[in-house]
PDB file of C-alpha atoms in Angstrom:
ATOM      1  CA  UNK A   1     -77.460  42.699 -64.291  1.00 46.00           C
ATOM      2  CA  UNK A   2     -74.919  45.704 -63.921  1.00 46.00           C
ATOM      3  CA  UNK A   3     -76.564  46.950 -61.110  1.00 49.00           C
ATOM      4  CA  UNK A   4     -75.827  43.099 -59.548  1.00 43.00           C
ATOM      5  CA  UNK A   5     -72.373  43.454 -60.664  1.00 38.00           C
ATOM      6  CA  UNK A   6     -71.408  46.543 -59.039  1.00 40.00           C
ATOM      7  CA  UNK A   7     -72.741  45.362 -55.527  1.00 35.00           C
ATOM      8  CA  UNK A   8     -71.431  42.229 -56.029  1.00 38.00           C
ATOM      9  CA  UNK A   9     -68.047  44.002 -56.829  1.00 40.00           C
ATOM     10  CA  UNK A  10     -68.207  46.355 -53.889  1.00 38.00           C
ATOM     11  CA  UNK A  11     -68.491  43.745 -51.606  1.00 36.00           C
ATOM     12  CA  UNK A  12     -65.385  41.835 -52.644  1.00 33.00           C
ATOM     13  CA  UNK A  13     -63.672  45.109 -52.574  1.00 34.00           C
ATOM     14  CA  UNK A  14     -64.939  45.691 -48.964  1.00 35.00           C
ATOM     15  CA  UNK A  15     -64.016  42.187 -47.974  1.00 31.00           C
ATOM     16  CA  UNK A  16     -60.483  42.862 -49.552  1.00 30.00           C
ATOM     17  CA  UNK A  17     -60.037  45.731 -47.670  1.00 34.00           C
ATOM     18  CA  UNK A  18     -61.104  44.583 -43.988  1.00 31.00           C
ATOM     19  CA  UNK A  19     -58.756  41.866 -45.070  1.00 31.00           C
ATOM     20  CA  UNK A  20     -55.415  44.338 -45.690  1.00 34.00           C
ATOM     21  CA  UNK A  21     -56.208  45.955 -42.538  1.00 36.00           C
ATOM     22  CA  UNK A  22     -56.663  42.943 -40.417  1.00 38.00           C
ATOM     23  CA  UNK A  23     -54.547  40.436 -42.273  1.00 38.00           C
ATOM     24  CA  UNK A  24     -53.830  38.135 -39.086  1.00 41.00           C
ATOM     25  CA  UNK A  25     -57.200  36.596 -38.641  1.00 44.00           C
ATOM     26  CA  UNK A  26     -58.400  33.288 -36.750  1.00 49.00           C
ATOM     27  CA  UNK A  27     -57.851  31.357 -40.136  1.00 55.00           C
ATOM     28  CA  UNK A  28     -53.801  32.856 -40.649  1.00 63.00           C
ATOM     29  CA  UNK A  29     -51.336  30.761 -39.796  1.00 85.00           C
ATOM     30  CA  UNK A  30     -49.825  31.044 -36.117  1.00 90.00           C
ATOM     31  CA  UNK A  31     -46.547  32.852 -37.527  1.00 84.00           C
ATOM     32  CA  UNK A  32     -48.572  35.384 -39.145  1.00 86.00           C
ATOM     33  CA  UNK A  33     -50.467  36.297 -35.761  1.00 91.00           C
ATOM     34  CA  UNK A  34     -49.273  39.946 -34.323  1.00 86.00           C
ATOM     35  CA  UNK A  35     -47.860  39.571 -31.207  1.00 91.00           C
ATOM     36  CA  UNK A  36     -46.080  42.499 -28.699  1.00 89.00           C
ATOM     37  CA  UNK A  37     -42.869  41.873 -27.185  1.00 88.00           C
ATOM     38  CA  UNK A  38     -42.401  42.604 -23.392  1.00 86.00           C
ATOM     39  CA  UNK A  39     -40.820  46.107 -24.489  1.00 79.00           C
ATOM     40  CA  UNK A  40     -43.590  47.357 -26.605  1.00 80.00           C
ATOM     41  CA  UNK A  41     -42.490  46.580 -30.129  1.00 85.00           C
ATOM     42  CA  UNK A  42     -44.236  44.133 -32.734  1.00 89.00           C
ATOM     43  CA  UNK A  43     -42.913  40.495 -33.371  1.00 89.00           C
ATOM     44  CA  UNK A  44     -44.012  36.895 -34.203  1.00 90.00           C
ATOM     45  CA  UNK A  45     -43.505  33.591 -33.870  1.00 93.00           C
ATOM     46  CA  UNK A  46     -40.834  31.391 -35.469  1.00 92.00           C
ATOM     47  CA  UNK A  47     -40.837  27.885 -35.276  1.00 91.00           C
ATOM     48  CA  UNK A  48     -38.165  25.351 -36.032  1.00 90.00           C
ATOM     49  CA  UNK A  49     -38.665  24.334 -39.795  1.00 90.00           C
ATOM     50  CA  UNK A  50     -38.070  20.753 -39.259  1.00 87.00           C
ATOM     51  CA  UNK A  51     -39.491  20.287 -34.851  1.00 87.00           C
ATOM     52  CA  UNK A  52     -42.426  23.562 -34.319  1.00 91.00           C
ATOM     53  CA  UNK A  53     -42.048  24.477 -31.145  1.00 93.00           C
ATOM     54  CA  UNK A  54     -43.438  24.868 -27.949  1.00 95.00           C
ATOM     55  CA  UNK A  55     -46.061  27.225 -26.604  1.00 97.00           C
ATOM     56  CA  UNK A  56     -47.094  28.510 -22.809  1.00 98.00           C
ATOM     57  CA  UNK A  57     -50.241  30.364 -23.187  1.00 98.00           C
ATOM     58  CA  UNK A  58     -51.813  32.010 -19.978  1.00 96.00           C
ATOM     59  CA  UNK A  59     -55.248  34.033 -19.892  1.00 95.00           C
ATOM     60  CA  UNK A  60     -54.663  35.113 -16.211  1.00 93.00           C
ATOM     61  CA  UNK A  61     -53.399  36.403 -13.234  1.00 90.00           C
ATOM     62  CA  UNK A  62     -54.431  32.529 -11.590  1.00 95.00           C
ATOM     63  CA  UNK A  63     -52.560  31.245 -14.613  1.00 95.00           C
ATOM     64  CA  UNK A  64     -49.634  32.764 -14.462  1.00 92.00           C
ATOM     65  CA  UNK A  65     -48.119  30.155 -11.287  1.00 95.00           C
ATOM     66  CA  UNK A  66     -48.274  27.773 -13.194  1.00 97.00           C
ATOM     67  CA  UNK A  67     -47.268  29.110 -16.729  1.00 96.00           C
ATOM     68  CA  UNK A  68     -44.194  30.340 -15.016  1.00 94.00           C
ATOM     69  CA  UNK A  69     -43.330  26.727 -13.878  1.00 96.00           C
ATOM     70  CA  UNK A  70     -43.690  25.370 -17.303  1.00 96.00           C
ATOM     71  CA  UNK A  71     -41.526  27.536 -18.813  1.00 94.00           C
ATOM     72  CA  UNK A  72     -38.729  27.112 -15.892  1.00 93.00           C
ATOM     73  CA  UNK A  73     -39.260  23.215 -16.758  1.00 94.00           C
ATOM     74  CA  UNK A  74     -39.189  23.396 -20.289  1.00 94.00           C
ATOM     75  CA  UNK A  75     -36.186  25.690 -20.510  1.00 90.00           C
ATOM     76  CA  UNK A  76     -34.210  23.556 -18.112  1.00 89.00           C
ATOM     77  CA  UNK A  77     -34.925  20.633 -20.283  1.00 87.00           C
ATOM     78  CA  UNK A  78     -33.962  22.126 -23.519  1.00 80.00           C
ATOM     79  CA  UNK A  79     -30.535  21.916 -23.445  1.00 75.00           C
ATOM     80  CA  UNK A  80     -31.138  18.070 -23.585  1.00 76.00           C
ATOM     81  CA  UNK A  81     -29.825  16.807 -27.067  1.00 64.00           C
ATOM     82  CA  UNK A  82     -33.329  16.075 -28.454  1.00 75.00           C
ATOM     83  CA  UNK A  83     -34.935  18.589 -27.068  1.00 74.00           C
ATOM     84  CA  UNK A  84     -32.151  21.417 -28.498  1.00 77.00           C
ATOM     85  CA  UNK A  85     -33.374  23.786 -31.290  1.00 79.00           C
ATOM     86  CA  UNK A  86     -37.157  23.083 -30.687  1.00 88.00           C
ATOM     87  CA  UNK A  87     -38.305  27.304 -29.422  1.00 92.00           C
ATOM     88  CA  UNK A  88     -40.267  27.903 -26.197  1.00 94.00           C
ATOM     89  CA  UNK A  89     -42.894  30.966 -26.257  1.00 95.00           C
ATOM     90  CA  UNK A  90     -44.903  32.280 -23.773  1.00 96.00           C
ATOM     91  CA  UNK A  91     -47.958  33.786 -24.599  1.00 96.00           C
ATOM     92  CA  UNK A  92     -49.570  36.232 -22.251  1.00 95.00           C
ATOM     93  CA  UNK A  93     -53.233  37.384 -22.833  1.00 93.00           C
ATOM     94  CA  UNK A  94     -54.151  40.865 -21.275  1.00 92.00           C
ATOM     95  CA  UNK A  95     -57.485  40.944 -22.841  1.00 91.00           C
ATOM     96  CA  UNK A  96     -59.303  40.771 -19.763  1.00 87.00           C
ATOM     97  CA  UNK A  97     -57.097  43.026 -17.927  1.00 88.00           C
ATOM     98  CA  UNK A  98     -58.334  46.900 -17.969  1.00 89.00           C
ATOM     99  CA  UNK A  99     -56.202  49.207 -20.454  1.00 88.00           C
ATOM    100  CA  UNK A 100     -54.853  51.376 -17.692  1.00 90.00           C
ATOM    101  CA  UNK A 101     -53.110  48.453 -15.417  1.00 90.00           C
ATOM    102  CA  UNK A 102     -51.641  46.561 -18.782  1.00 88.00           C
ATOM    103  CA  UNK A 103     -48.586  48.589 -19.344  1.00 86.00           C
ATOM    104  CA  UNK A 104     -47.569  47.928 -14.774  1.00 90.00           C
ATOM    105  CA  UNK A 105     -48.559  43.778 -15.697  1.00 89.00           C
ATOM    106  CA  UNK A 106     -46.205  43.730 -18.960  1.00 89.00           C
ATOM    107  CA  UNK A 107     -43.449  45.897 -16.360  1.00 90.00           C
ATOM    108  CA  UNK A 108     -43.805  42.856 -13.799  1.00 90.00           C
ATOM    109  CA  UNK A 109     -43.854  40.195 -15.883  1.00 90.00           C
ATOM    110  CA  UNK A 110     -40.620  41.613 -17.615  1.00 91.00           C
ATOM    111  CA  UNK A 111     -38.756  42.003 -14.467  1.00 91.00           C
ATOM    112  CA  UNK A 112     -39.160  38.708 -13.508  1.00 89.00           C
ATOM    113  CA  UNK A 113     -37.987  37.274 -17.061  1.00 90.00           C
ATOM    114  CA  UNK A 114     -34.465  37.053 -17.601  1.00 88.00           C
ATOM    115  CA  UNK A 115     -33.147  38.896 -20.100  1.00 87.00           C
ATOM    116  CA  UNK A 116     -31.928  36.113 -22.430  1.00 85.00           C
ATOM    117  CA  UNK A 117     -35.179  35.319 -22.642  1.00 87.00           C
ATOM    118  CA  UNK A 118     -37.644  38.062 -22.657  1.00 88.00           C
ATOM    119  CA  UNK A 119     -37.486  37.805 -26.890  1.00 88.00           C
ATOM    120  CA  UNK A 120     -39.844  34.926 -26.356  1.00 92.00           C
ATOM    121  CA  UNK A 121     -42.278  36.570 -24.053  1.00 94.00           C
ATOM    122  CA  UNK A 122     -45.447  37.701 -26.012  1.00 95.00           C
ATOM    123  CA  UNK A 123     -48.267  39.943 -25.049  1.00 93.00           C
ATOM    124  CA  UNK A 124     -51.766  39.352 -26.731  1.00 93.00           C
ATOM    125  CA  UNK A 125     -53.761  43.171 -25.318  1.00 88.00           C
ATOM    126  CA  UNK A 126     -56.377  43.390 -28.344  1.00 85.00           C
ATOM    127  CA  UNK A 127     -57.839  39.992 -29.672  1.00 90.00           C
ATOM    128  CA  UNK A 128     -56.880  36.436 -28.464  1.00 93.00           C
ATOM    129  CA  UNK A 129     -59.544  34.796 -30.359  1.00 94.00           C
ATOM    130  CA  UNK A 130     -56.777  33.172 -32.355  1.00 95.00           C
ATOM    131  CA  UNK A 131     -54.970  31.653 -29.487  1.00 96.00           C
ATOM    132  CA  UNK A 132     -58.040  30.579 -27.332  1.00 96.00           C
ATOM    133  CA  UNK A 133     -58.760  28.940 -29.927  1.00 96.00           C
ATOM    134  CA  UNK A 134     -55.441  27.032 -31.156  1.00 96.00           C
ATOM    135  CA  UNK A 135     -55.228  26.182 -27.204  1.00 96.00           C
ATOM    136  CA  UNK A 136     -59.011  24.760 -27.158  1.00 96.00           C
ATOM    137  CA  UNK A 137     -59.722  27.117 -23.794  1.00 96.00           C
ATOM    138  CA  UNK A 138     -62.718  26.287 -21.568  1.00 95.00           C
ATOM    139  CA  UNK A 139     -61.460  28.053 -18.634  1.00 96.00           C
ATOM    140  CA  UNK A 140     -58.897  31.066 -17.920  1.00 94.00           C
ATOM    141  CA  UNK A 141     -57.434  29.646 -14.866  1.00 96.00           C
ATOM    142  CA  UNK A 142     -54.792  27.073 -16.138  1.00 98.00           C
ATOM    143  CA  UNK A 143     -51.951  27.306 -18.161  1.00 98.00           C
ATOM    144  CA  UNK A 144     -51.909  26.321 -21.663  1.00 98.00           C
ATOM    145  CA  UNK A 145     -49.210  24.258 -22.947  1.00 98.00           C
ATOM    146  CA  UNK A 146     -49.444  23.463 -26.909  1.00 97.00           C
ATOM    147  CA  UNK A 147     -46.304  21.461 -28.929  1.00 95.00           C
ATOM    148  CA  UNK A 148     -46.981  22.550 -32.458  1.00 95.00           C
ATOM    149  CA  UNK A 149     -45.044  21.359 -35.613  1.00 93.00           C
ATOM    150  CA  UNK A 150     -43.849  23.143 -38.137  1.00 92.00           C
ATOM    151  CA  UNK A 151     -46.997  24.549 -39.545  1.00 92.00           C
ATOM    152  CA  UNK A 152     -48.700  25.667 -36.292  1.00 93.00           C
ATOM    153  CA  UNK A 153     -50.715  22.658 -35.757  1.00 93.00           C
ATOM    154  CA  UNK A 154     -50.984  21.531 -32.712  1.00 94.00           C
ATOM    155  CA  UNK A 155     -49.450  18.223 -31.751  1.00 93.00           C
ATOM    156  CA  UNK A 156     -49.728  17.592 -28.328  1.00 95.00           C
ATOM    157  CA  UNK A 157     -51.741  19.502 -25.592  1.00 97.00           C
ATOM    158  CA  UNK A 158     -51.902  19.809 -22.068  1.00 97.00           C
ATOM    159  CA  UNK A 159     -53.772  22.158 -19.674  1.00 98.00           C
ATOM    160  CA  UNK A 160     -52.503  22.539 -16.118  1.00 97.00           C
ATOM    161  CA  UNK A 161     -49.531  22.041 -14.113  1.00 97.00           C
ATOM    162  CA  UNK A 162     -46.321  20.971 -15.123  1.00 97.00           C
ATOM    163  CA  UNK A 163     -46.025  17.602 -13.630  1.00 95.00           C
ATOM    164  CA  UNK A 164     -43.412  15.454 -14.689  1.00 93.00           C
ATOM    165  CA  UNK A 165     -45.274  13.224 -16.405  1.00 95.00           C
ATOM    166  CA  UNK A 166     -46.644  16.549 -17.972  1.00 96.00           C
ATOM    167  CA  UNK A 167     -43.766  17.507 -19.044  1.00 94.00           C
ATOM    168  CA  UNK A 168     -42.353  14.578 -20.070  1.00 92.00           C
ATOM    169  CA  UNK A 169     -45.273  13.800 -22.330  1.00 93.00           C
ATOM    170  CA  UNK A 170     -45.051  16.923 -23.930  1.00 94.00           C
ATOM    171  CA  UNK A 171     -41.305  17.146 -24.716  1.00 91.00           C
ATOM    172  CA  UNK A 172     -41.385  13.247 -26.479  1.00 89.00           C
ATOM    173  CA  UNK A 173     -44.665  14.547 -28.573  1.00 88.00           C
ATOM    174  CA  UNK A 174     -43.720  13.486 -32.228  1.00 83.00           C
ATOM    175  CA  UNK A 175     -44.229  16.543 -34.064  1.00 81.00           C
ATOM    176  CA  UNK A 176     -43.455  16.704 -37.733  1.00 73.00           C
ATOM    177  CA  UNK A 177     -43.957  18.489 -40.269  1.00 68.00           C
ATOM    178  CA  UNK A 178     -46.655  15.970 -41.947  1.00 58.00           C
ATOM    179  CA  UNK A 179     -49.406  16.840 -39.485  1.00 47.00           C
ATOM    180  CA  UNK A 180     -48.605  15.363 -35.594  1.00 44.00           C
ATOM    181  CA  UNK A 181     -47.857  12.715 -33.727  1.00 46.00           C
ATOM    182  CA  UNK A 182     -48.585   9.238 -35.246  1.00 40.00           C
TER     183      UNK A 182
END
């Protein structure tokens, strides 16, 4: 019986520990997940308390077209009165991309993103297991377009281009904090 104990115990402790050291997993909630900033340093996600927020997710170079022309959309909209205070994020996966070329991508991507806004440009270089699968991806090639409430959950979902229908549809997704549209 002690000898079940003790095993027992050391794999709890073992789980505990791989937890500590990778405390954002698939199962933490999206404001938990680490993110990198265009410049290098750590940061998350923060999402209105009472609207979430929106997210532009992009696994590519083909998606990056047309994750740039959500964002221009969505950011021209938002100074509309019901769309004010709800956050826009982009979130760029480099997983695919080899180590040595991801530091000259993050450099082009930030010159191209005004400075305003670069605070709400992510990087994803290690795992993006948590994003692919909060955006449901099938393929790499599209953008990724998520309206999330509150807690992370997503709301409203739309994979493409930004049409304006697209657009539209995405911006008047009810998103509350009692689990989505109605």
């Amino acid at each position: 019986m002690s000898i079940r104990l003790a095993v027992c115990g050391a794999a709890v402790l073992a789980t505990l520990a791989t937890l500590a050291e990778n405390p954002a997993s698939a199962d933490a909630p999206l404001a938990a997940q680490p993110l990198t900033t265009l410049d290098g340093k750590s940061g998350t996600i923060a999402l209105d308390p009472a609207r979430g927020g929106l997210l532009v997710l992009g696994f590519s170079r083909q998606s990056n077209p047309q994750a740039r022309e959500w964002s221009r959309q969505l950011r021209a909209r938002s100074g509309e009165t019901e769309h004010r205070g709800v956050p826009l994020y982009n979130v760029i996966g480099l997983v695919g991309a080899p180590r040595f070329v991801r530091g000259m991508v993050r450099r082009g991507i930030r010159s191209g993103v005004p400075e305003a806004d670069r605070g709400t440009f992510f990087i994803v270089e290690e795992d993006d297991a948590f994003w692919r699968t909060l955006a449901a991806v099938e393929d790499d090639k599209p953008a990724y377009v998520l309206r999330v409430n509150p807690e992370g959950v997503v709301c409203a979902r739309h994979v493409g281009p930004a049409t304006e229908q697209a657009v539209a549809r995405i911006l008047a997704a009810r998103c509350d904090a009692a689990g989505g549209a109605p």
